[in-house]
Amino acid sequence: MRITKHEHAALRVDAEGRTLLIDPGSFTSPLSDLHTLDAIVITHEHADHWTPEQLARIFTAAPDVPIYTTAAVATAIEDHLPAVVLPGDVIEVGPFTLRFFGGAHEQIHSSLPIVDNVGVLVNDELYYPGDSYAVPEGVAVGTLAVPVGGPWLRLGDAMDFVLDVKPTRAFGTHDMTLSVTGRRMHLSRLQWATEQNGGSFHPLDPGDSLEI
């Protein structure tokens, strides 16, 4: 399985010649080479995780690709018959087994509503929590895509999340709101947290991949 980080929250996962996309949002450059696309996961409704423009480009290459997401996103893109998923759901699509966790976005501020959010575990290996610190209880996480920055994120909480999950390996995502210096500082602390339980940290830049 190959995991490729794109800008901000977007991830591409390739396995057995097929492709899964996660959270292609407003900070992500247009994606290409999608003729092998089997599914899209959108963790929640915020624009940095999906936009109509990104989906329109994707549908040009893969018009019938299924989408697994929250009820709010499904309502916004109902013409494409998305499937609403909830924590505890398990979906099999192509070579991908998708297990969903969490349920709620981390609080940004008391003045703003808390929206639904689902984290996804891909093939019992890659866990991406969306905008949450939801720990997949009872799961030994091989690879963790850990959020690095955002209006809802405090670095100490992200470090505690990594310490709780205890991944074998981790890399940063959700990072386009940070300066170069801020991103470097956050990654260094998340590396420390990963290494406390014997894991390895991979500071991936957009376009970089991990082979698992």
Short mmCIF file of C-alpha atoms in Angstrom, two decimals:
data_model
loop_
_atom_site.label_atom_id
_atom_site.label_comp_id
_atom_site.label_asym_id
_atom_site.label_seq_id
_atom_site.Cartn_x
_atom_site.Cartn_y
_atom_site.Cartn_z
CA MET A 1 0.00 0.00 0.00
CA ARG A 2 1.28 3.45 -0.93
CA ILE A 3 0.14 6.57 0.94
CA THR A 4 0.74 9.92 -0.76
CA LYS A 5 0.33 13.21 1.08
CA HIS A 6 -1.10 16.12 -0.91
CA GLU A 7 -1.56 19.70 0.27
CA HIS A 8 -3.33 20.15 3.59
CA ALA A 9 -5.72 17.29 4.42
CA ALA A 10 -5.78 15.36 1.14
CA LEU A 11 -4.41 11.82 1.06
CA ARG A 12 -4.20 9.32 -1.78
CA VAL A 13 -3.96 5.63 -0.96
CA ASP A 14 -3.01 3.10 -3.66
CA ALA A 15 -3.32 -0.67 -3.23
CA GLU A 16 -3.44 -3.48 -5.77
CA GLY A 17 -3.57 -0.99 -8.63
CA ARG A 18 -6.61 0.84 -7.21
CA THR A 19 -6.98 4.23 -5.52
CA LEU A 20 -8.75 5.80 -2.53
CA LEU A 21 -8.92 9.59 -1.98
CA ILE A 22 -9.46 11.24 1.39
CA ASP A 23 -10.47 14.89 1.89
CA PRO A 24 -9.62 16.72 -1.38
CA GLY A 25 -10.32 20.27 -0.20
CA SER A 26 -9.83 23.93 -0.99
CA PHE A 27 -6.13 24.08 -0.09
CA THR A 28 -5.29 21.09 -2.29
CA SER A 29 -4.04 21.43 -5.88
CA PRO A 30 -6.15 19.72 -8.57
CA LEU A 31 -5.50 15.98 -8.46
CA SER A 32 -4.69 13.91 -11.52
CA ASP A 33 -4.32 10.27 -12.65
CA LEU A 34 -7.62 9.17 -11.14
CA HIS A 35 -8.65 6.50 -13.63
CA THR A 36 -8.11 3.81 -10.95
CA LEU A 37 -10.23 5.60 -8.33
CA ASP A 38 -12.48 3.25 -6.31
CA ALA A 39 -13.78 5.57 -3.55
CA ILE A 40 -13.63 8.96 -1.86
CA VAL A 41 -13.87 9.56 1.90
CA ILE A 42 -14.81 13.05 3.11
CA THR A 43 -14.48 13.29 6.87
CA HIS A 44 -16.63 16.41 7.37
CA GLU A 45 -18.24 19.43 5.74
CA HIS A 46 -15.58 22.16 6.00
CA ALA A 47 -14.22 23.50 2.72
CA ASP A 48 -10.60 22.67 3.48
CA HIS A 49 -11.69 19.01 3.26
CA TRP A 50 -13.88 19.13 0.15
CA THR A 51 -15.22 21.57 -2.41
CA PRO A 52 -17.70 21.22 -5.28
CA GLU A 53 -14.92 22.30 -7.66
CA GLN A 54 -12.59 19.50 -6.53
CA LEU A 55 -15.35 16.93 -6.83
CA ALA A 56 -16.36 18.19 -10.29
CA ARG A 57 -12.80 17.65 -11.51
CA ILE A 58 -12.69 14.19 -9.94
CA PHE A 59 -16.04 13.21 -11.46
CA THR A 60 -14.67 14.04 -14.91
CA ALA A 61 -12.17 11.20 -14.48
CA ALA A 62 -14.37 8.90 -12.38
CA PRO A 63 -18.06 9.85 -12.77
CA ASP A 64 -19.47 6.93 -10.78
CA VAL A 65 -17.02 6.86 -7.89
CA PRO A 66 -18.77 6.25 -4.52
CA ILE A 67 -18.37 8.80 -1.73
CA TYR A 68 -18.50 7.95 1.99
CA THR A 69 -19.13 10.92 4.25
CA THR A 70 -21.28 12.64 6.87
CA ALA A 71 -24.94 13.56 6.47
CA ALA A 72 -24.20 17.26 5.91
CA VAL A 73 -21.80 16.59 3.03
CA ALA A 74 -24.15 13.98 1.58
CA THR A 75 -26.95 16.55 1.48
CA ALA A 76 -24.71 19.01 -0.36
CA ILE A 77 -23.75 16.49 -3.05
CA GLU A 78 -26.91 14.39 -3.16
CA ASP A 79 -26.92 14.28 -6.97
CA HIS A 80 -24.01 11.83 -6.74
CA LEU A 81 -25.74 9.46 -4.31
CA PRO A 82 -23.13 9.59 -1.52
CA ALA A 83 -23.34 7.10 1.33
CA VAL A 84 -23.62 8.43 4.89
CA VAL A 85 -21.29 6.63 7.29
CA LEU A 86 -21.28 6.62 11.08
CA PRO A 87 -18.74 5.56 13.71
CA GLY A 88 -18.68 1.77 13.82
CA ASP A 89 -19.51 1.30 10.14
CA VAL A 90 -17.30 -0.94 8.01
CA ILE A 91 -17.25 -0.62 4.21
CA GLU A 92 -15.55 -2.89 1.68
CA VAL A 93 -14.77 -1.21 -1.65
CA GLY A 94 -12.24 -2.64 -4.09
CA PRO A 95 -9.10 -3.61 -2.15
CA PHE A 96 -9.99 -1.21 0.67
CA THR A 97 -11.60 -1.97 4.02
CA LEU A 98 -12.80 1.29 5.62
CA ARG A 99 -13.64 1.41 9.32
CA PHE A 100 -15.09 4.63 10.73
CA PHE A 101 -14.54 6.19 14.15
CA GLY A 102 -15.18 9.38 16.09
CA GLY A 103 -18.35 11.30 15.34
CA ALA A 104 -17.63 14.95 16.15
CA HIS A 105 -15.25 17.69 15.02
CA GLU A 106 -13.07 19.19 17.73
CA GLN A 107 -14.42 22.46 19.08
CA ILE A 108 -13.10 25.59 17.36
CA HIS A 109 -14.91 28.07 19.62
CA SER A 110 -18.07 28.09 21.73
CA SER A 111 -19.65 30.52 19.24
CA LEU A 112 -19.39 27.99 16.41
CA PRO A 113 -21.44 24.79 16.01
CA ILE A 114 -19.69 21.44 16.34
CA VAL A 115 -20.19 19.48 13.12
CA ASP A 116 -20.11 15.75 12.47
CA ASN A 117 -16.71 14.24 11.66
CA VAL A 118 -15.69 10.65 10.93
CA GLY A 119 -12.16 9.32 11.20
CA VAL A 120 -11.24 6.46 8.88
CA LEU A 121 -9.02 3.41 9.30
CA VAL A 122 -7.90 2.03 5.92
CA ASN A 123 -7.03 -1.68 5.66
CA ASP A 124 -6.45 -1.85 9.41
CA GLU A 125 -3.24 0.13 8.79
CA LEU A 126 -3.70 3.85 8.04
CA TYR A 127 -5.73 5.93 10.49
CA TYR A 128 -6.75 9.49 9.66
CA PRO A 129 -8.99 11.13 12.29
CA GLY A 130 -10.21 14.10 10.25
CA ASP A 131 -10.47 17.15 12.51
CA SER A 132 -10.60 15.25 15.76
CA TYR A 133 -8.55 13.44 18.36
CA ALA A 134 -10.77 10.37 18.24
CA VAL A 135 -8.66 7.37 19.25
CA PRO A 136 -9.66 4.12 17.48
CA GLU A 137 -10.11 2.01 20.59
CA GLY A 138 -8.91 -1.57 20.39
CA VAL A 139 -6.91 -0.94 17.21
CA ALA A 140 -3.14 -1.22 16.83
CA VAL A 141 -2.49 1.65 14.41
CA GLY A 142 0.36 1.00 12.01
CA THR A 143 0.37 4.42 10.35
CA LEU A 144 -1.16 7.61 11.76
CA ALA A 145 -1.89 10.73 9.70
CA VAL A 146 -1.78 13.26 12.52
CA PRO A 147 -3.20 16.80 12.14
CA VAL A 148 -0.49 19.43 12.56
CA GLY A 149 -2.29 22.79 12.59
CA GLY A 150 -5.65 24.51 12.39
CA PRO A 151 -7.97 26.88 14.28
CA TRP A 152 -9.17 23.99 16.45
CA LEU A 153 -5.75 22.49 17.17
CA ARG A 154 -3.52 23.03 20.18
CA LEU A 155 -0.11 21.40 19.72
CA GLY A 156 -0.09 19.84 23.18
CA ASP A 157 -3.40 18.12 22.46
CA ALA A 158 -2.05 16.77 19.14
CA MET A 159 0.99 15.43 20.99
CA ASP A 160 -1.24 13.71 23.55
CA PHE A 161 -3.28 12.21 20.71
CA VAL A 162 -0.14 10.65 19.24
CA LEU A 163 0.91 9.39 22.67
CA ASP A 164 -2.53 7.79 23.12
CA VAL A 165 -2.62 6.14 19.68
CA LYS A 166 0.97 4.79 19.86
CA PRO A 167 1.41 4.36 16.08
CA THR A 168 4.26 2.38 14.56
CA ARG A 169 4.82 5.30 12.20
CA ALA A 170 3.25 8.72 11.76
CA PHE A 171 3.30 11.69 9.42
CA GLY A 172 1.78 15.16 9.53
CA THR A 173 -1.28 16.39 7.67
CA HIS A 174 -3.72 19.33 7.94
CA ASP A 175 -0.85 21.80 7.83
CA MET A 176 -1.52 24.54 5.22
CA THR A 177 -2.57 27.13 7.83
CA LEU A 178 0.94 27.13 9.37
CA SER A 179 4.00 29.13 8.43
CA VAL A 180 7.10 27.23 7.33
CA THR A 181 8.68 27.82 10.73
CA GLY A 182 5.51 26.91 12.63
CA ARG A 183 5.05 23.71 10.65
CA ARG A 184 8.65 22.68 11.30
CA MET A 185 8.23 23.29 15.03
CA HIS A 186 4.96 21.33 15.22
CA LEU A 187 6.40 18.41 13.26
CA SER A 188 9.38 18.22 15.60
CA ARG A 189 7.14 17.92 18.65
CA LEU A 190 4.94 15.30 16.95
CA GLN A 191 8.09 13.39 16.07
CA TRP A 192 9.02 13.41 19.75
CA ALA A 193 5.57 12.12 20.70
CA THR A 194 5.74 9.33 18.10
CA GLU A 195 9.15 8.21 19.27
CA GLN A 196 8.07 7.91 22.92
CA ASN A 197 6.39 4.60 22.09
CA GLY A 198 9.05 3.39 19.66
CA GLY A 199 7.44 4.73 16.47
CA SER A 200 9.08 6.52 13.56
CA PHE A 201 7.98 9.91 12.23
CA HIS A 202 8.04 10.86 8.53
CA PRO A 203 7.88 14.63 7.77
CA LEU A 204 6.19 14.26 4.37
CA ASP A 205 5.83 17.21 2.01
CA PRO A 206 3.09 17.39 -0.64
CA GLY A 207 3.76 14.70 -3.25
CA ASP A 208 5.82 12.53 -0.89
CA SER A 209 4.75 8.92 -0.32
CA LEU A 210 5.11 6.13 2.23
CA GLU A 211 5.23 2.53 1.10
CA ILE A 212 3.66 0.28 3.75
#
